[in-house]
Tab-separated table of C-alpha atoms in Angstrom:
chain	number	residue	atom	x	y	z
A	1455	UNK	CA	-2.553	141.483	-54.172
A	1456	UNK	CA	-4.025	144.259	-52.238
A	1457	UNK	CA	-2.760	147.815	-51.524
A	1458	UNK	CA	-0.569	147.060	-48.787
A	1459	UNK	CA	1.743	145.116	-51.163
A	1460	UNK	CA	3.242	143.170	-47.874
A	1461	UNK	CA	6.391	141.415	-48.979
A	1462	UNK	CA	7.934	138.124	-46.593
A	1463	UNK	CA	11.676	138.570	-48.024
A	1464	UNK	CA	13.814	141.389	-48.811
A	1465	UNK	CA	12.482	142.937	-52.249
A	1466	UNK	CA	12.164	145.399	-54.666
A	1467	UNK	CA	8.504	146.173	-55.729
A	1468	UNK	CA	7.826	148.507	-58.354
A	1469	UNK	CA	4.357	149.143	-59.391
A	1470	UNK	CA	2.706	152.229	-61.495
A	1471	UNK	CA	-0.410	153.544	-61.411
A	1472	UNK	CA	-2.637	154.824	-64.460
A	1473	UNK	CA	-4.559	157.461	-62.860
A	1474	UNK	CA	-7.955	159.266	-64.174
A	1475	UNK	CA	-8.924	162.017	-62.206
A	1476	UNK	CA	-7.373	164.385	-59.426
A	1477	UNK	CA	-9.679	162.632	-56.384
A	1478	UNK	CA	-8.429	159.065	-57.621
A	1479	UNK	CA	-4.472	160.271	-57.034
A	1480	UNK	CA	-5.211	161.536	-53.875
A	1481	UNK	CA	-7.096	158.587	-52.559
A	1482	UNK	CA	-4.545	155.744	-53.509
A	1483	UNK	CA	-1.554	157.710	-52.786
A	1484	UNK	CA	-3.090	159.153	-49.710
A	1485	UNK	CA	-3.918	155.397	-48.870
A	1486	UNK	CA	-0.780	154.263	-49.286
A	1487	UNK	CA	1.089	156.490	-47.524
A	1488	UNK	CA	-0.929	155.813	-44.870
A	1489	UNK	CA	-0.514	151.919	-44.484
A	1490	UNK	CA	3.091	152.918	-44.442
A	1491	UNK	CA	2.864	155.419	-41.470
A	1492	UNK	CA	0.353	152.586	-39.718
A	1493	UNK	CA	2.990	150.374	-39.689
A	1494	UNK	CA	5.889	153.070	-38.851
A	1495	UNK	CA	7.733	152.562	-42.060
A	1496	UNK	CA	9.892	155.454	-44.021
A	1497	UNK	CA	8.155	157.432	-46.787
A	1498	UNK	CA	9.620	159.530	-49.218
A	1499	UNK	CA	7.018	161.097	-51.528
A	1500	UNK	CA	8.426	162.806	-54.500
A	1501	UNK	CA	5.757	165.100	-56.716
A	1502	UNK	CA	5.286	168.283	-58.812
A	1503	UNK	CA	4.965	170.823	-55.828
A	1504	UNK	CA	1.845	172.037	-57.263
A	1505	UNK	CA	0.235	167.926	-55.971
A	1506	UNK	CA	1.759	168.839	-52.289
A	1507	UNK	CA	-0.327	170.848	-50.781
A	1508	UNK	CA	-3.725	168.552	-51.032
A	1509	UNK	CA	-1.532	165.533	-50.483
A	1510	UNK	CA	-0.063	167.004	-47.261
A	1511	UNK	CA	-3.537	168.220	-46.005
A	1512	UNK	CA	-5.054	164.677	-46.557
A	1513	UNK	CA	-2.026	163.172	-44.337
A	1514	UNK	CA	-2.708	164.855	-41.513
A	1515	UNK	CA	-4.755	162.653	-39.846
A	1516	UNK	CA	-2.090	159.383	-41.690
A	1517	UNK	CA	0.673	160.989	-39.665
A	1518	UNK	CA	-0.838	161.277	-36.216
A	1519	UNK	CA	0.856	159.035	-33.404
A	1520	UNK	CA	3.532	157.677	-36.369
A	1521	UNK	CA	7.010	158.105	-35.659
A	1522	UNK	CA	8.268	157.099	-38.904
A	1523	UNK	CA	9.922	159.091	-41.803
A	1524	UNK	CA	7.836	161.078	-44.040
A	1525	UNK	CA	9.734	163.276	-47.078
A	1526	UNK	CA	7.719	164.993	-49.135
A	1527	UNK	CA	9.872	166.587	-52.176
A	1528	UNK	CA	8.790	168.571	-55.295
A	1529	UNK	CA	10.125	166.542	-57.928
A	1530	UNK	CA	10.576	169.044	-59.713
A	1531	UNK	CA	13.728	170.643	-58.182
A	1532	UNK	CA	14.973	167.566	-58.465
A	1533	UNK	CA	14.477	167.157	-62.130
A	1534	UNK	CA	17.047	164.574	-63.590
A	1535	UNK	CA	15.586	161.241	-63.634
A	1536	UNK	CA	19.094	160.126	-62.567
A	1537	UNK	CA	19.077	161.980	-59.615
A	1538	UNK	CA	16.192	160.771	-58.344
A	1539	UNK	CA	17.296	157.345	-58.181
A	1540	UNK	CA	20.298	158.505	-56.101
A	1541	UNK	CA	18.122	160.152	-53.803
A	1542	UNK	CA	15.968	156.822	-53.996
A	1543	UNK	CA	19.058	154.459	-52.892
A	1544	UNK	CA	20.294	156.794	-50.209
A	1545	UNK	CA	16.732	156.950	-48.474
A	1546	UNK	CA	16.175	152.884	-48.834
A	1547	UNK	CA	19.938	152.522	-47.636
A	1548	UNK	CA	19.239	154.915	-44.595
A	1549	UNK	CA	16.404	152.968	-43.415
A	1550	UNK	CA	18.212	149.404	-44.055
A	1551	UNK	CA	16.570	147.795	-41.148
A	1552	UNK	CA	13.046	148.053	-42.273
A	1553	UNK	CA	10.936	148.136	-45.547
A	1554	UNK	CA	10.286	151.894	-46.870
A	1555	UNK	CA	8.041	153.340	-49.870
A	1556	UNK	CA	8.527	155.493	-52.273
A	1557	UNK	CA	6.226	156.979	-54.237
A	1558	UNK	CA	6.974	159.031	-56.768
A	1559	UNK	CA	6.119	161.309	-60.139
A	1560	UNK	CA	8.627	161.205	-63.183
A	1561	UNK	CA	6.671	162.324	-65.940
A	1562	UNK	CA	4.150	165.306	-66.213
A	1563	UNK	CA	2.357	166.992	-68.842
A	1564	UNK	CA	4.886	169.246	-70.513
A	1565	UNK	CA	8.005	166.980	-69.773
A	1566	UNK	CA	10.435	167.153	-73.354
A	1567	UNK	CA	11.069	164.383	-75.558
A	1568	UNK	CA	14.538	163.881	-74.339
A	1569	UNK	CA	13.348	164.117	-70.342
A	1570	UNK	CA	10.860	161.451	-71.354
A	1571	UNK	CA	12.796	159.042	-72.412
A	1572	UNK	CA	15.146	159.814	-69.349
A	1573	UNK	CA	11.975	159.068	-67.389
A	1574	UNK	CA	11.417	155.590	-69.122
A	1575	UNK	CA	15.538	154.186	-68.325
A	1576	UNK	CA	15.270	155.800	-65.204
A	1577	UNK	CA	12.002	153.473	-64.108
A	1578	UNK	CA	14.140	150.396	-66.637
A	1579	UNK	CA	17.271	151.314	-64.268
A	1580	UNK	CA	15.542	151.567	-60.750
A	1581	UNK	CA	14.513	147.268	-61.076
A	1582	UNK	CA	18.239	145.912	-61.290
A	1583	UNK	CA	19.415	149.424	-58.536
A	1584	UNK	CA	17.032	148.431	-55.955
A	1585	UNK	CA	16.729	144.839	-56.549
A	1586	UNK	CA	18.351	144.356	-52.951
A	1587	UNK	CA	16.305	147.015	-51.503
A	1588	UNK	CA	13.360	146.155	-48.589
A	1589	UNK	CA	10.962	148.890	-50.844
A	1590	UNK	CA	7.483	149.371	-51.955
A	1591	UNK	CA	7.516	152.028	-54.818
A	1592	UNK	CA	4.189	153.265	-56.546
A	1593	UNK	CA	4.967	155.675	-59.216
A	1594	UNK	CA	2.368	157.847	-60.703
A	1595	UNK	CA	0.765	158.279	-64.415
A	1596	UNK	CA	-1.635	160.920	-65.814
A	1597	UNK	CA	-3.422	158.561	-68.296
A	1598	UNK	CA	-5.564	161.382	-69.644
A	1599	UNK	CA	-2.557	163.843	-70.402
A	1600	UNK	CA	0.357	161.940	-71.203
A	1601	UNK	CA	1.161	160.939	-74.291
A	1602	UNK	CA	0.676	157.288	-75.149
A	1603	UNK	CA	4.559	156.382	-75.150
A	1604	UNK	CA	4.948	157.727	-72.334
A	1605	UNK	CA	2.430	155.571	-70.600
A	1606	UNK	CA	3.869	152.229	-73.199
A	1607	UNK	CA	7.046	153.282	-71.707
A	1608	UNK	CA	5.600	152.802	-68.068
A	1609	UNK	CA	4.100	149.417	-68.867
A	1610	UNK	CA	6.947	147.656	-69.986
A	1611	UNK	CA	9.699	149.499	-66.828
A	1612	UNK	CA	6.773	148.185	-64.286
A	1613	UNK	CA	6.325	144.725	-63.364
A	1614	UNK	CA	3.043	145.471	-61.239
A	1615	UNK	CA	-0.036	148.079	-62.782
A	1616	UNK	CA	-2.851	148.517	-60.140
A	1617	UNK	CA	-6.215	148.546	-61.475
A	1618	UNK	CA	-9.459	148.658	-59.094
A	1619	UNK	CA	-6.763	148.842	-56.279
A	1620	UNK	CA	-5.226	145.811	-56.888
A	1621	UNK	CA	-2.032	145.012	-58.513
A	1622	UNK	CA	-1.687	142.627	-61.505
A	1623	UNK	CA	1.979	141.410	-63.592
A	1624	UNK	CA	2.189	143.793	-66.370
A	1625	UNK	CA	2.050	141.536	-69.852
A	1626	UNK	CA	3.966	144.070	-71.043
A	1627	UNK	CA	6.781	144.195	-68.731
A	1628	UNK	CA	10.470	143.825	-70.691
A	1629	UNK	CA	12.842	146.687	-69.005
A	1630	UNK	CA	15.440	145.513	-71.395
A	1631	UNK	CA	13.042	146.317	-74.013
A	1632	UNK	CA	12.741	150.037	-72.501
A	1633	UNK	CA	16.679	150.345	-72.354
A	1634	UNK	CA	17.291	149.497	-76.454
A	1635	UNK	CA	14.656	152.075	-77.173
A	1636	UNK	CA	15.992	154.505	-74.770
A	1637	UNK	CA	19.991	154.224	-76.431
A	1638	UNK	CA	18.485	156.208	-79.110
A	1639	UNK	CA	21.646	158.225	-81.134
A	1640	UNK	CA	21.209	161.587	-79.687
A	1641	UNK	CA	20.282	165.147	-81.661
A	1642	UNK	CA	23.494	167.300	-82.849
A	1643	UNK	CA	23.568	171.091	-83.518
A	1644	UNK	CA	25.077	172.157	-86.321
A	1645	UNK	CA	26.029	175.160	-84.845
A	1646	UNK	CA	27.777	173.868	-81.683
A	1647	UNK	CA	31.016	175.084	-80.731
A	1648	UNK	CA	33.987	172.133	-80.213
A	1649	UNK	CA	36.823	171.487	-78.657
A	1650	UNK	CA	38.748	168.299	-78.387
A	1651	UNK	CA	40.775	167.070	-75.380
A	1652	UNK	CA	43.808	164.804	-76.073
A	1653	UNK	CA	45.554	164.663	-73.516
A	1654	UNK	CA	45.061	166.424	-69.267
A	1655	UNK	CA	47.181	169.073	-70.251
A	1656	UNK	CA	43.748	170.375	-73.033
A	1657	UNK	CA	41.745	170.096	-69.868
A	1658	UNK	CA	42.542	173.661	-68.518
A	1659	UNK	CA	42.117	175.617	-72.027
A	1660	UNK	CA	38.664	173.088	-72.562
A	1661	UNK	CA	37.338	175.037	-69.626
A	1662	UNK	CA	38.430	178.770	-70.716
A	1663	UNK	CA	37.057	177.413	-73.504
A	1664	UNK	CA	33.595	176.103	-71.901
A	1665	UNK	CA	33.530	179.907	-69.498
A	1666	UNK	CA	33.183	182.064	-72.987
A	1667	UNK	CA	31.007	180.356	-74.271
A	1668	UNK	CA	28.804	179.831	-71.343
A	1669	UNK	CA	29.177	183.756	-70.703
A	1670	UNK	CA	28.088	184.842	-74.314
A	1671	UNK	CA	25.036	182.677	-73.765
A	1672	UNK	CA	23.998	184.263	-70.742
A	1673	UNK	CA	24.834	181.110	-68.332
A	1674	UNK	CA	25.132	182.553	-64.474
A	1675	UNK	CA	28.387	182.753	-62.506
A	1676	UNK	CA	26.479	179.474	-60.606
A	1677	UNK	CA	25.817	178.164	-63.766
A	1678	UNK	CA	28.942	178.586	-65.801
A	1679	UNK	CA	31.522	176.783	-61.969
A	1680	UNK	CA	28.795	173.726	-62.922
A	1681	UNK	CA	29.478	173.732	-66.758
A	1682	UNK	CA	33.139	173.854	-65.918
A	1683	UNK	CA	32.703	170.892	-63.491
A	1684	UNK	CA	31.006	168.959	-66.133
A	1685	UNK	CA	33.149	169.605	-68.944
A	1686	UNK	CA	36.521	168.875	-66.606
A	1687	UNK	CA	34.464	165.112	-65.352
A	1688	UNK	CA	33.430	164.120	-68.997
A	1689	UNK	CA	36.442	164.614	-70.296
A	1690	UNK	CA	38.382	163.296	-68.050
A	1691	UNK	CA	36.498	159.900	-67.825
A	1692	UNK	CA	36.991	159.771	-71.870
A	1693	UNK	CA	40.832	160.150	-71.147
A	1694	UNK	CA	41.456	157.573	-68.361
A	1695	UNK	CA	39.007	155.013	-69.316
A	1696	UNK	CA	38.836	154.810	-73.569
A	1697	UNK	CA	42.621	155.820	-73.792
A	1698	UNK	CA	41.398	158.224	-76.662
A	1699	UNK	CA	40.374	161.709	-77.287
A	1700	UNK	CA	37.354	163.399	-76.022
A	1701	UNK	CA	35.396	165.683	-78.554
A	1702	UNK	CA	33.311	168.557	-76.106
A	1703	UNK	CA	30.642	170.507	-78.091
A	1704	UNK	CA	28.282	172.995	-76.800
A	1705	UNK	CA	25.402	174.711	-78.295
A	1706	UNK	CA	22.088	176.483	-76.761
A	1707	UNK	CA	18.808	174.165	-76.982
A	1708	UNK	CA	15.918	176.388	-75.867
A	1709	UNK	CA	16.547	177.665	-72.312
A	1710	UNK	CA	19.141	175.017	-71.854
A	1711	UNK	CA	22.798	174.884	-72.319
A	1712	UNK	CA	23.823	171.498	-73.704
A	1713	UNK	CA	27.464	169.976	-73.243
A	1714	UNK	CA	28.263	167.018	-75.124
A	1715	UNK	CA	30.840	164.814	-74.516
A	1716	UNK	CA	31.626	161.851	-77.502
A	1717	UNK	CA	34.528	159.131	-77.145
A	1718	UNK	CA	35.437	155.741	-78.522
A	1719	UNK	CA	34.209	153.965	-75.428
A	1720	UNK	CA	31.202	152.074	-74.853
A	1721	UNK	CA	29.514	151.680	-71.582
A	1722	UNK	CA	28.399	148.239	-70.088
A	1723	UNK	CA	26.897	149.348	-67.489
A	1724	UNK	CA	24.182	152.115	-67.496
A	1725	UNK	CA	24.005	152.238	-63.576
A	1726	UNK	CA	27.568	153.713	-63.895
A	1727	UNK	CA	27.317	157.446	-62.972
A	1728	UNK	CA	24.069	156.941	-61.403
A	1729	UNK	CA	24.122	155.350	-57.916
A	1730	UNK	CA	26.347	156.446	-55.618
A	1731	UNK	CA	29.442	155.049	-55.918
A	1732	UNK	CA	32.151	153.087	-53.959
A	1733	UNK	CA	35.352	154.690	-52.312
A	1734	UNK	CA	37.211	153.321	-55.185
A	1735	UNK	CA	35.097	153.501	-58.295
A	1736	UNK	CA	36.579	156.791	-59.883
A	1737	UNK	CA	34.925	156.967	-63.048
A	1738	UNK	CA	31.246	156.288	-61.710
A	1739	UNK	CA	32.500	159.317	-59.094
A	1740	UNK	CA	32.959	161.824	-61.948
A	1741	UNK	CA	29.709	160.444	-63.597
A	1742	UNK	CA	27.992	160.926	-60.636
A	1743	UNK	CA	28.855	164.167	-59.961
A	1744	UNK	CA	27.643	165.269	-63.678
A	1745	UNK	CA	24.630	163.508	-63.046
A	1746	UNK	CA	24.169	165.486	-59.327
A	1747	UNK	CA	24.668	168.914	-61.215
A	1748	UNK	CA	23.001	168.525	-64.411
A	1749	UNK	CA	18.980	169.173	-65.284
A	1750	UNK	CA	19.225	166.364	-67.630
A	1751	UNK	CA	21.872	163.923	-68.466
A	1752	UNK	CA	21.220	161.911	-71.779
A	1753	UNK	CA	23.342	158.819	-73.133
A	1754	UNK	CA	23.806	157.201	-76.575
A	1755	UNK	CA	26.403	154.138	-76.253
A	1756	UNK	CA	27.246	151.516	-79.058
A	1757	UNK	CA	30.709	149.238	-79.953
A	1758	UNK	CA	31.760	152.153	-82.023
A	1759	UNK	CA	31.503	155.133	-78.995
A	1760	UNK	CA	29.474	156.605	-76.709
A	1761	UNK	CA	27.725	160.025	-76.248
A	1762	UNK	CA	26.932	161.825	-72.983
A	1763	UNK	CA	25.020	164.860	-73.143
A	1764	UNK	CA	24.185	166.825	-69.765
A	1765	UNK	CA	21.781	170.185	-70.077
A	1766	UNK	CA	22.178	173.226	-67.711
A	1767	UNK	CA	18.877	175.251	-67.404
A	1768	UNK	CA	19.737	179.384	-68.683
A	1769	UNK	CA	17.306	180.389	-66.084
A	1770	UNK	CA	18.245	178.918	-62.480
A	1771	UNK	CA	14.362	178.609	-61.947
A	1772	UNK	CA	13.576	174.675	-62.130
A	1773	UNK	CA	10.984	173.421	-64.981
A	1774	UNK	CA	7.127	173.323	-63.471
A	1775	UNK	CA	5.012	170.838	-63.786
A	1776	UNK	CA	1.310	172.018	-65.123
């Protein structure tokens, strides 16, 4: 298979590369981009900002006399894994007609724990979410600075691993695999303030509620409308859709606010919350919306309940890739 990864039938393709050195990202990616642009086909490019200015240099000469669609985003405003992959379906689904690419940059040196393993059933998520999809995506792997489950993580989410610049089945590939390890039970803080919604009426005092506490923490005026917004969606979802009580908790985790949301429910289906949803689909509207505001959203789900934890960044400044 060479670099060009042409496809006769509508298809997802979802490849990683392990790269080594500075020079050998540029050159593949650069490549890539440019078969794309040669044959007039939508790009989106999505990167630590610090990777953009090179890259954009080095395309110069890829764009010239293509009319197609080239996005180049710092990933890094973007941050949540899970927003990424809506931005992913509503660029495929914009340019229906044709096959795009999408290359794009996850993980970086410095990335938590928790945003890790976001990462990992983001890449598990984005095979079944763009199954349907006419796309070639190449994401992108420091193998000298990541840590090695990161990179295990990346072998088993991608069905294709280039090597040599060709692309070979990955022996390790099992994305359902990836999802069991990533429905890990999530960390509590013993000294997390609670409050537990029973019924719509709660709703209004969880909020007052969710405003103090965000203001004694030093949340902005930005910040603390967004916390509301998630509190009011989580809790809301518990109440329509497990029939039970909701159980908020927030507590400070480095320069992160953390909102937690726990309920008797279980969820079936992790894509919930995460594309963009149908005119009808109500719950996967509010998840959505938690997921479009939140730096991170993490999720622990099991017969007995599920957790949903969504983290608002203290400082509006996004995280930086190094």
């Amino acid at each position: 298979m060479t670099a060009s990864m042409e496809t006769e039938q509508r298809s997802f393709v979802h490849s990683a590369l392990f790269y080594h050195s500075q020079r050998e990202y540029l050159d593949f990616v650069v490549r890539f981009v440019a078969e794309g642009m040669a044959a007039d086909e939508p790009v989106l490019v999505a990167i630590p900002g610090e990777k953009l200015p090179p890259l954009r240099a080095e395309l110069a000469a890829a764009r010239a006399g293509s009319t197609a669609e080239l996005r180049l985003v710092d990933i890094t405003d973007v941050c949540n894994p899970s927003r990424f992959l809506a931005m992913e379906t509503a660029f495929a689904e914009r340019h229906s007609d044709q096959q795009v690419r999408i290359v794009s940059q996850l993980v970086w040196p410095g990335r938590s724990d928790e945003e890790c393993l976001a990462c990992v059933q983001h890449e598990a998520l984005v095979n079944g979410a763009l199954t349907n999809h006419n796309v070639l995506g190449l994401c992108l792997y420091d193998a000298e600075r990541l840590e090695d489950d990161v990179l295990a993580g990346a072998r088993t989410t991608h069905p294709l691993v280039w090597k040599c610049g060709s692309a070979y089945r990955s022996t390790e590939y099992a994305p359902e695999v990836a999802l069991a390890w990533c429905n890990q039970p999530l960390p509590t803080n013993p000294s997390a303030v609670t409050y537990t919604v029973r019924k719509s009426t709660d709703l209004r005092p969880a909020r007052s509620f969710a405003t103090d506490y965000a203001g004694w923490v030093g949340l902005s005026q930005d910040g603390i409308e967004d916390l509301q917004m998630i509190a009011t969606e989580l809790a809301t979802n518990s109440l329509q859709y497990t029939g039970g009580a909701c159980q908020l908790a927030f507590w400070r985790q480095n320069d992160h606010l953390v909102c937690e949301a726990r309920d008797g429910g279980q969820f079936n289906n992790l894509l919930v919350g995460v594309q963009p949803p149908g005119p009808n689909a109500k719950a996967s509207r509010g998840l959505f919306l938690v997921n479009a505001i939140a730096d991170l959203v993490r999720t622990h789900t099991t017969a007995n309940g599920t957790t949903i934890q969504a983290y608002l960044r203290l400082n509006p400044a996004r995280g930086q890739a190094s």
